[in-house]
Amino acid sequence: MPMDTLWLLPALACYALSAALFVFDRLSGRTQATGYAVAILGAGVVFHAFDLTARGLQAGNIPVANFAQALSFLAWLTALAGLLMIVRLRLAVIGAFVAPAVTLALGAASLTMSSGRVVLPASLRSVWLPIHVTLAILGYAMFVLAASVSIAYLAYESRLKSKRAIGPANEGAPSLEKLDRINYRLLGWGFIMLSLAIVSGAIWADARWGHFWSWEPIECWSLAIWVLYAGLLESRLTIGWRGRRAAALTLVVFSLLVVSIVGVNLIFPGKHGGSFG
């Protein structure tokens, strides 16, 4: 097994087992496995960090030379941020959505991950790379978590309406108001990160190619997603859309984000060479 994949399989296995335990607790209405699920998710984050570090040392920069590596980095940031939310905010309910999403993302990345040394294209060898890409992918991670919280909101609201939100698994569960508030904050932070990513990308593009904007598919889609999330946040402030409607709209915009990330980066990467940002 190549050195750069030594930690990838243990990380994927931990994510998958954690996802299974989180989902089992949600479906069974119990909480016995939640502690184990959180600990195993944390182990997956550590193993994954080792893998990213090894790839980064090989590349001489942040390991996002291709779409698979960028997707792996997104999975790690999502898992890390999700773990912090679960522990600090006592929000174990989102584990049943975050852990499977991370498992799916890393699984897809591992299927196309190169086992050899991946060299960054000359256009990406810059001090702006870790700044721009980390901001962009951190923003995407916030949107993944916002979507997870939205799913939890809709699911728990449905259980409350049907009077099925009773049992050990629901003891200490966050209120709908808390979930809605967390969703709003995640959207806000994600929007800030995406905005900074677009600005840093424009500065980098001007330094590299002599112009801030080139209307590439990735740039156009990033701008479109930025406008959609801006509209989503604005709707909460001016129209007062919260709760179920806000959760549903969050999932709609997130679906468009997934389409843009997967579709554009794989089909029309342009100067970005298949990496995020």
XYZ file of C-alpha atoms in Angstrom, residues 140 143 194 198 213 215-229 252-269 272 277:
40
model
C -18.771 24.629 1.693
C -23.192 24.783 4.080
C -17.390 32.034 0.482
C -14.158 34.908 -3.987
C -12.402 37.902 -13.269
C -16.002 34.420 -16.400
C -14.984 30.769 -16.199
C -17.750 28.254 -15.351
C -16.419 27.780 -11.799
C -16.327 31.537 -11.222
C -19.810 32.027 -12.647
C -21.273 29.209 -10.582
C -19.513 30.459 -7.448
C -21.045 33.878 -8.017
C -24.484 32.335 -8.631
C -24.236 30.281 -5.425
C -23.101 33.391 -3.542
C -26.175 35.280 -4.792
C -28.491 32.420 -3.800
C -27.106 32.212 -0.265
C -32.749 23.548 -2.197
C -29.793 25.936 -2.418
C -27.451 23.261 -1.063
C -28.607 20.877 -3.801
C -27.627 23.483 -6.394
C -24.270 23.871 -4.652
C -23.619 20.126 -4.938
C -24.519 20.180 -8.636
C -22.174 23.107 -9.247
C -19.263 21.560 -7.338
C -19.501 18.132 -8.933
C -20.637 19.124 -12.408
C -18.488 22.159 -13.096
C -15.298 20.910 -11.439
C -15.396 17.636 -13.352
C -16.609 18.929 -16.724
C -15.411 22.552 -16.996
C -12.539 23.071 -14.528
C -8.677 25.790 -11.794
C -12.008 27.406 -5.562
